[in-house]
PDB file of C-alpha atoms and ligand atoms in Angstrom:
ATOM      1  CA  MET A   1     -10.708 -11.703  -7.896  1.00 96.00           C
ATOM      2  CA  ARG A   2      -7.504 -10.803  -6.692  1.00 98.00           C
ATOM      3  CA  THR A   3      -7.594  -8.329  -3.796  1.00 98.00           C
ATOM      4  CA  PHE A   4      -5.775  -6.406  -1.107  1.00 98.00           C
ATOM      5  CA  PHE A   5      -6.216  -3.472   1.452  1.00 98.00           C
ATOM      6  CA  ALA A   6      -4.609  -0.083   0.378  1.00 98.00           C
ATOM      7  CA  PHE A   7      -3.745   3.486   0.918  1.00 98.00           C
ATOM      8  CA  ILE A   8      -3.268   5.354  -2.189  1.00 98.00           C
ATOM      9  CA  PRO A   9      -0.983   8.416  -2.195  1.00 98.00           C
ATOM     10  CA  PRO A  10      -2.391  11.618  -3.507  1.00 98.00           C
ATOM     11  CA  PRO A  11      -1.328  13.059  -6.896  1.00 98.00           C
ATOM     12  CA  GLU A  12       1.198  15.756  -5.302  1.00 98.00           C
ATOM     13  CA  ALA A  13       3.008  12.665  -3.646  1.00 98.00           C
ATOM     14  CA  VAL A  14       2.687  10.433  -6.382  1.00 98.00           C
ATOM     15  CA  LEU A  15       4.410  13.026  -8.290  1.00 98.00           C
ATOM     16  CA  ALA A  16       7.335  13.833  -5.916  1.00 98.00           C
ATOM     17  CA  ILE A  17       8.162   9.764  -5.326  1.00 98.00           C
ATOM     18  CA  ASP A  18       8.246   9.326  -9.279  1.00 98.00           C
ATOM     19  CA  LYS A  19      10.461  12.540 -10.061  1.00 98.00           C
ATOM     20  CA  TRP A  20      12.455  11.566  -6.736  1.00 98.00           C
ATOM     21  CA  ARG A  21      13.013   8.053  -7.842  1.00 97.00           C
ATOM     22  CA  ALA A  22      14.255   8.847 -11.229  1.00 97.00           C
ATOM     23  CA  ILE A  23      16.985  11.515 -10.146  1.00 96.00           C
ATOM     24  CA  ASN A  24      17.790   8.758  -7.536  1.00 95.00           C
ATOM     25  CA  TRP A  25      17.670   5.798 -10.012  1.00 95.00           C
ATOM     26  CA  PRO A  26      17.200   6.707 -13.972  1.00 92.00           C
ATOM     27  CA  LEU A  27      17.980   2.907 -15.045  1.00 90.00           C
ATOM     28  CA  LEU A  28      15.660   1.212 -12.603  1.00 93.00           C
ATOM     29  CA  GLU A  29      14.689  -2.090 -15.082  1.00 91.00           C
ATOM     30  CA  ARG A  30      11.026  -1.975 -13.790  1.00 95.00           C
ATOM     31  CA  PRO A  31      10.117   0.853 -12.035  1.00 96.00           C
ATOM     32  CA  VAL A  32       6.578   0.720 -10.847  1.00 97.00           C
ATOM     33  CA  SER A  33       4.146   2.690 -12.972  1.00 97.00           C
ATOM     34  CA  PRO A  34       2.927   6.299 -11.302  1.00 98.00           C
ATOM     35  CA  GLU A  35      -0.623   5.003 -11.166  1.00 97.00           C
ATOM     36  CA  ASN A  36       0.480   2.477  -9.136  1.00 98.00           C
ATOM     37  CA  LEU A  37       2.198   3.599  -6.215  1.00 98.00           C
ATOM     38  CA  HIS A  38       0.562   2.317  -3.294  1.00 98.00           C
ATOM     39  CA  LEU A  39       0.838   0.886   0.578  1.00 98.00           C
ATOM     40  CA  THR A  40      -0.485  -2.586   0.618  1.00 98.00           C
ATOM     41  CA  LEU A  41      -1.863  -2.679   4.196  1.00 98.00           C
ATOM     42  CA  LEU A  42      -3.092  -6.063   3.895  1.00 98.00           C
ATOM     43  CA  PHE A  43      -2.898  -9.108   0.958  1.00 97.00           C
ATOM     44  CA  SER A  44      -6.722 -10.335   0.987  1.00 97.00           C
ATOM     45  CA  GLY A  45      -5.558 -12.690  -1.963  1.00 97.00           C
ATOM     46  CA  ASP A  46      -8.615 -14.585  -4.231  1.00 98.00           C
ATOM     47  CA  ILE A  47     -11.573 -13.482  -3.228  1.00 98.00           C
ATOM     48  CA  ASN A  48     -15.509 -14.142  -4.069  1.00 98.00           C
ATOM     49  CA  ARG A  49     -18.627 -12.362  -4.460  1.00 97.00           C
ATOM     50  CA  LYS A  50     -20.009 -13.262  -0.807  1.00 98.00           C
ATOM     51  CA  GLN A  51     -16.835 -12.758   0.463  1.00 98.00           C
ATOM     52  CA  LEU A  52     -16.623  -8.919  -1.055  1.00 98.00           C
ATOM     53  CA  GLN A  53     -19.981  -8.294   0.053  1.00 98.00           C
ATOM     54  CA  CYS A  54     -19.044  -9.334   3.875  1.00 98.00           C
ATOM     55  CA  LEU A  55     -16.053  -6.782   3.155  1.00 98.00           C
ATOM     56  CA  HIS A  56     -18.167  -3.943   2.114  1.00 98.00           C
ATOM     57  CA  ASP A  57     -20.694  -4.241   5.150  1.00 98.00           C
ATOM     58  CA  ALA A  58     -17.742  -4.887   7.509  1.00 97.00           C
ATOM     59  CA  VAL A  59     -15.091  -1.992   5.956  1.00 96.00           C
ATOM     60  CA  ARG A  60     -18.546   0.711   6.047  1.00 95.00           C
ATOM     61  CA  LYS A  61     -18.663   0.222  10.249  1.00 94.00           C
ATOM     62  CA  MET A  62     -14.672   0.586  10.401  1.00 95.00           C
ATOM     63  CA  ALA A  63     -14.137   3.962  12.676  1.00 92.00           C
ATOM     64  CA  GLU A  64     -10.494   3.768  12.539  1.00 95.00           C
ATOM     65  CA  PRO A  65      -8.618   7.726  12.233  1.00 96.00           C
ATOM     66  CA  ALA A  66      -6.657   8.747   9.248  1.00 97.00           C
ATOM     67  CA  ILE A  67      -3.231   8.615   9.491  1.00 98.00           C
ATOM     68  CA  ASP A  68      -0.514  11.391   8.813  1.00 97.00           C
ATOM     69  CA  LEU A  69       2.169   9.431   6.978  1.00 98.00           C
ATOM     70  CA  GLU A  70       5.894  10.085   6.200  1.00 98.00           C
ATOM     71  CA  PHE A  71       8.209   8.006   4.402  1.00 98.00           C
ATOM     72  CA  ASN A  72      11.683   8.622   4.890  1.00 98.00           C
ATOM     73  CA  CYS A  73      13.786   5.704   4.567  1.00 97.00           C
ATOM     74  CA  THR A  74      14.573   2.836   1.291  1.00 96.00           C
ATOM     75  CA  GLY A  75      15.030  -0.404   1.639  1.00 94.00           C
ATOM     76  CA  PHE A  76      15.348  -3.233  -0.602  1.00 94.00           C
ATOM     77  CA  PHE A  77      13.729  -6.971  -0.245  1.00 93.00           C
ATOM     78  CA  ASN A  78      16.891  -9.612  -1.210  1.00 90.00           C
ATOM     79  CA  LYS A  79      14.455 -12.490  -2.213  1.00 89.00           C
ATOM     80  CA  ALA A  80      11.784 -10.794  -4.182  1.00 90.00           C
ATOM     81  CA  ASP A  81      14.451  -8.065  -5.740  1.00 94.00           C
ATOM     82  CA  ILE A  82      12.036  -5.214  -4.542  1.00 95.00           C
ATOM     83  CA  LEU A  83      13.672  -1.675  -3.901  1.00 96.00           C
ATOM     84  CA  TRP A  84      10.973   0.470  -1.722  1.00 97.00           C
ATOM     85  CA  LEU A  85      10.153   3.104   0.029  1.00 98.00           C
ATOM     86  CA  GLY A  86       9.100   3.087   4.072  1.00 98.00           C
ATOM     87  CA  MET A  87       8.589   4.602   7.071  1.00 98.00           C
ATOM     88  CA  GLN A  88      11.478   4.421   9.961  1.00 97.00           C
ATOM     89  CA  ASN A  89       8.844   4.760  12.799  1.00 95.00           C
ATOM     90  CA  PRO A  90       5.411   3.625  10.892  1.00 97.00           C
ATOM     91  CA  PRO A  91       2.618   5.153  12.910  1.00 97.00           C
ATOM     92  CA  ILE A  92       0.935   3.225  15.630  1.00 97.00           C
ATOM     93  CA  GLN A  93      -2.533   3.624  13.881  1.00 97.00           C
ATOM     94  CA  LEU A  94      -1.079   2.241  10.583  1.00 98.00           C
ATOM     95  CA  ILE A  95      -0.327  -1.096  13.121  1.00 97.00           C
ATOM     96  CA  ALA A  96      -3.717  -1.036  14.441  1.00 97.00           C
ATOM     97  CA  LEU A  97      -5.508  -0.771  11.392  1.00 98.00           C
ATOM     98  CA  VAL A  98      -3.997  -3.569   9.363  1.00 97.00           C
ATOM     99  CA  THR A  99      -4.928  -5.503  12.808  1.00 96.00           C
ATOM    100  CA  ALA A 100      -8.263  -4.164  12.289  1.00 97.00           C
ATOM    101  CA  LEU A 101      -7.828  -4.949   8.857  1.00 98.00           C
ATOM    102  CA  LYS A 102      -6.748  -8.557   9.617  1.00 97.00           C
ATOM    103  CA  SER A 103      -9.743  -9.520  11.825  1.00 97.00           C
ATOM    104  CA  VAL A 104     -12.310  -8.418   8.855  1.00 97.00           C
ATOM    105  CA  CYS A 105     -10.708 -10.249   6.630  1.00 98.00           C
ATOM    106  CA  ARG A 106     -11.072 -13.489   9.585  1.00 97.00           C
ATOM    107  CA  GLN A 107     -14.674 -12.640   9.611  1.00 97.00           C
ATOM    108  CA  CYS A 108     -15.287 -12.852   6.276  1.00 98.00           C
ATOM    109  CA  ASP A 109     -13.481 -16.290   5.813  1.00 98.00           C
ATOM    110  CA  ILE A 110     -10.528 -15.255   4.296  1.00 98.00           C
ATOM    111  CA  GLY A 111      -6.929 -16.242   4.889  1.00 95.00           C
ATOM    112  CA  ILE A 112      -4.296 -13.711   5.406  1.00 93.00           C
ATOM    113  CA  GLU A 113      -0.809 -13.972   5.539  1.00 84.00           C
ATOM    114  CA  LYS A 114       1.089 -14.857   9.120  1.00 88.00           C
ATOM    115  CA  ARG A 115       4.403 -12.673   7.776  1.00 89.00           C
ATOM    116  CA  GLU A 116       5.335  -9.535   9.846  1.00 92.00           C
ATOM    117  CA  TYR A 117       4.146  -6.418   8.482  1.00 95.00           C
ATOM    118  CA  VAL A 118       6.696  -4.086   6.869  1.00 96.00           C
ATOM    119  CA  PRO A 119       4.899  -1.208   5.661  1.00 98.00           C
ATOM    120  CA  HIS A 120       6.328  -0.265   2.146  1.00 98.00           C
ATOM    121  CA  ILE A 121       5.875   1.397  -1.691  1.00 98.00           C
ATOM    122  CA  THR A 122       7.020  -0.581  -3.809  1.00 98.00           C
ATOM    123  CA  LEU A 123       9.386   1.492  -6.564  1.00 98.00           C
ATOM    124  CA  ALA A 124      10.913  -1.295  -8.384  1.00 97.00           C
ATOM    125  CA  ARG A 125      10.827  -4.827  -9.192  1.00 95.00           C
ATOM    126  CA  ARG A 126      13.249  -7.476 -10.498  1.00 92.00           C
ATOM    127  CA  CYS A 127      16.474  -5.061  -8.906  1.00 91.00           C
ATOM    128  CA  ALA A 128      19.458  -7.106  -9.467  1.00 81.00           C
ATOM    129  CA  GLN A 129      20.747  -5.644  -6.145  1.00 80.00           C
ATOM    130  CA  LEU A 130      20.064  -2.967  -4.152  1.00 80.00           C
ATOM    131  CA  PRO A 131      20.691  -0.216  -6.728  1.00 86.00           C
ATOM    132  CA  GLY A 132      22.964   2.773  -4.994  1.00 86.00           C
ATOM    133  CA  LEU A 133      21.527   4.710  -1.640  1.00 88.00           C
ATOM    134  CA  PRO A 134      19.469   7.227  -2.736  1.00 90.00           C
ATOM    135  CA  LEU A 135      21.608  10.949  -3.022  1.00 90.00           C
ATOM    136  CA  ILE A 136      18.299  12.730  -1.855  1.00 93.00           C
ATOM    137  CA  GLU A 137      17.120  11.447   1.527  1.00 94.00           C
ATOM    138  CA  PRO A 138      13.046  10.591   0.944  1.00 97.00           C
ATOM    139  CA  ALA A 139      10.562  12.799   2.935  1.00 97.00           C
ATOM    140  CA  PHE A 140       7.343  12.203   1.751  1.00 98.00           C
ATOM    141  CA  ARG A 141       4.612  13.156   3.931  1.00 98.00           C
ATOM    142  CA  PHE A 142       0.631  12.815   3.095  1.00 98.00           C
ATOM    143  CA  LEU A 143      -2.566  12.257   4.926  1.00 97.00           C
ATOM    144  CA  ALA A 144      -4.028   9.057   4.175  1.00 98.00           C
ATOM    145  CA  ASP A 145      -7.696   9.755   4.806  1.00 97.00           C
ATOM    146  CA  CYS A 146      -8.900   6.833   2.088  1.00 98.00           C
ATOM    147  CA  LEU A 147      -8.531   3.481   2.828  1.00 98.00           C
ATOM    148  CA  TYR A 148      -9.536   1.013  -0.575  1.00 98.00           C
ATOM    149  CA  LEU A 149      -9.665  -2.769  -1.090  1.00 98.00           C
ATOM    150  CA  MET A 150      -8.078  -3.211  -4.252  1.00 98.00           C
ATOM    151  CA  CYS A 151      -8.256  -5.688  -7.358  1.00 98.00           C
ATOM    152  CA  SER A 152      -5.489  -6.432  -8.940  1.00 98.00           C
ATOM    153  CA  GLU A 153      -5.639  -7.893 -12.791  1.00 97.00           C
ATOM    154  CA  LYS A 154      -3.306  -8.467 -15.456  1.00 96.00           C
ATOM    155  CA  ILE A 155      -4.506  -6.934 -18.759  1.00 94.00           C
ATOM    156  CA  GLY A 156      -2.394  -7.665 -22.026  1.00 94.00           C
ATOM    157  CA  GLY A 157       0.925  -8.157 -19.712  1.00 90.00           C
ATOM    158  CA  LYS A 158       0.547  -4.978 -17.813  1.00 93.00           C
ATOM    159  CA  VAL A 159      -0.786  -4.852 -13.479  1.00 95.00           C
ATOM    160  CA  ILE A 160      -4.104  -2.607 -13.378  1.00 97.00           C
ATOM    161  CA  TYR A 161      -5.811  -1.779  -9.613  1.00 98.00           C
ATOM    162  CA  ARG A 162      -8.871  -0.839  -9.550  1.00 97.00           C
ATOM    163  CA  PRO A 163     -10.532  -0.081  -6.770  1.00 98.00           C
ATOM    164  CA  LEU A 164     -13.819  -1.901  -5.289  1.00 98.00           C
ATOM    165  CA  LEU A 165     -14.465  -0.388  -2.177  1.00 97.00           C
ATOM    166  CA  SER A 166     -13.591   2.609  -0.496  1.00 97.00           C
ATOM    167  CA  ARG A 167     -14.255   3.959   3.279  1.00 97.00           C
ATOM    168  CA  ARG A 168     -13.234   7.275   4.524  1.00 96.00           C
ATOM    169  CA  LEU A 169     -10.840   7.817   7.368  1.00 97.00           C
ATOM    170  CA  MET A 170     -11.847  10.728   9.327  1.00 92.00           C
ATOM    171  CA  SER A 171      -8.812  12.909  10.411  1.00 89.00           C
ATOM    172  CA  HIS A 172      -7.989  13.952  14.081  1.00 78.00           C
ATOM    173  CA  ASP A 173     -10.205  17.512  13.540  1.00 81.00           C
ATOM    174  CA  GLU A 174     -13.212  15.785  12.279  1.00 83.00           C
ATOM    175  CA  ARG A 175     -13.636  13.888  15.321  1.00 74.00           C
ATOM    176  CA  GLN A 176     -13.482  16.551  17.992  1.00 71.00           C
TER     177      GLN A 176
HETATM  178  P1  ATP B   1       2.977  -8.236 -10.407  1.00 56.03           P
HETATM  179  O1  ATP B   1       2.904  -9.665  -9.349  1.00 56.03           O
HETATM  180  O2  ATP B   1       2.488  -9.117 -11.177  1.00 56.03           O
HETATM  181  O3  ATP B   1       4.297  -8.367  -9.799  1.00 56.03           O
HETATM  182  P2  ATP B   1       2.051  -6.971  -8.099  1.00 56.03           P
HETATM  183  O4  ATP B   1       2.891  -7.504  -7.186  1.00 56.03           O
HETATM  184  O5  ATP B   1       1.993  -5.449  -8.398  1.00 56.03           O
HETATM  185  O6  ATP B   1       2.378  -7.119  -9.881  1.00 56.03           O
HETATM  186  P3  ATP B   1      -0.164  -8.486  -7.134  1.00 56.03           P
HETATM  187  O7  ATP B   1       0.487  -9.307  -6.957  1.00 56.03           O
HETATM  188  O8  ATP B   1      -1.351  -8.489  -7.570  1.00 56.03           O
HETATM  189  O9  ATP B   1       0.819  -7.565  -7.946  1.00 56.03           O
HETATM  190  O10 ATP B   1       0.057  -7.750  -5.593  1.00 56.03           O
HETATM  191  C1  ATP B   1      -0.607  -6.587  -5.287  1.00 56.03           C
HETATM  192  C2  ATP B   1      -0.238  -5.519  -3.878  1.00 56.03           C
HETATM  193  O11 ATP B   1       0.022  -7.165  -3.301  1.00 56.03           O
HETATM  194  C3  ATP B   1       1.330  -5.651  -4.152  1.00 56.03           C
HETATM  195  O12 ATP B   1       1.545  -4.138  -3.582  1.00 56.03           O
HETATM  196  C4  ATP B   1       2.233  -6.921  -3.665  1.00 56.03           C
HETATM  197  O13 ATP B   1       3.125  -6.639  -2.832  1.00 56.03           O
HETATM  198  C5  ATP B   1       1.047  -7.205  -2.218  1.00 56.03           C
HETATM  199  N1  ATP B   1       1.051  -8.740  -2.521  1.00 56.03           N
HETATM  200  C6  ATP B   1       0.512  -9.647  -3.222  1.00 56.03           C
HETATM  201  N2  ATP B   1       1.163 -10.932  -2.934  1.00 56.03           N
HETATM  202  C7  ATP B   1       1.060 -10.667  -1.556  1.00 56.03           C
HETATM  203  C8  ATP B   1       1.181 -11.873  -0.473  1.00 56.03           C
HETATM  204  N3  ATP B   1       1.330 -13.063  -0.786  1.00 56.03           N
HETATM  205  N4  ATP B   1       1.944 -11.321   0.634  1.00 56.03           N
HETATM  206  C9  ATP B   1       1.562  -9.719   1.076  1.00 56.03           C
HETATM  207  N5  ATP B   1       1.435  -8.969   0.203  1.00 56.03           N
HETATM  208  C10 ATP B   1       0.837  -9.186  -1.111  1.00 56.03           C
HETATM  209 MG1   MG B   2       3.131  -9.944  -7.008  1.00 56.03          MG
END
């Protein structure tokens, strides 16, 4: 199964992002469907049952905190023709969480990407060029307090993401 670790924005944030996207870019060729909007933390790729069990055991032991995320900029990956929503200053807790997940994957014998992590929520694919800067600056905040391992499948030409594992991350107040 094809897998990745991600945060899923809460429904209010999904609705707000979707609305903001439609106002700024009404004519995108391949907008990501609202139910698929997510922040990838780490792409763990194709894994087997044993590796999934290993991830399950390792994720249960993780003690990383919930993270307050603020999405406040847009970007464009030229090579992949992807329009995205990102963060001007990704919090260090986010980078620490990704580092912890890389270590978990290594423990479970799962090969991982070497390229630099650019936290982003993909808004649209197959954009021939940057489809203009947004008229309305993005400002979306949410508390990322549940970590997911997602499975990605293509069914009838449509990409479906399904959670395989989840781990609640405690907020600052709960940790007191
Ligand atoms: P599609 O590839 O059909 O357009 P998708 O990219 O949403 O759909 P996947 O390719 O399964 O579906 O990817 C799932 C998530 O993992 C996405 O956020 C994608 O950007 C990310 N991802 C996929 N491949 C890699 C990779 N090699 N390195 C880093 N992230 C990746
Ligand atoms: Mg892909």
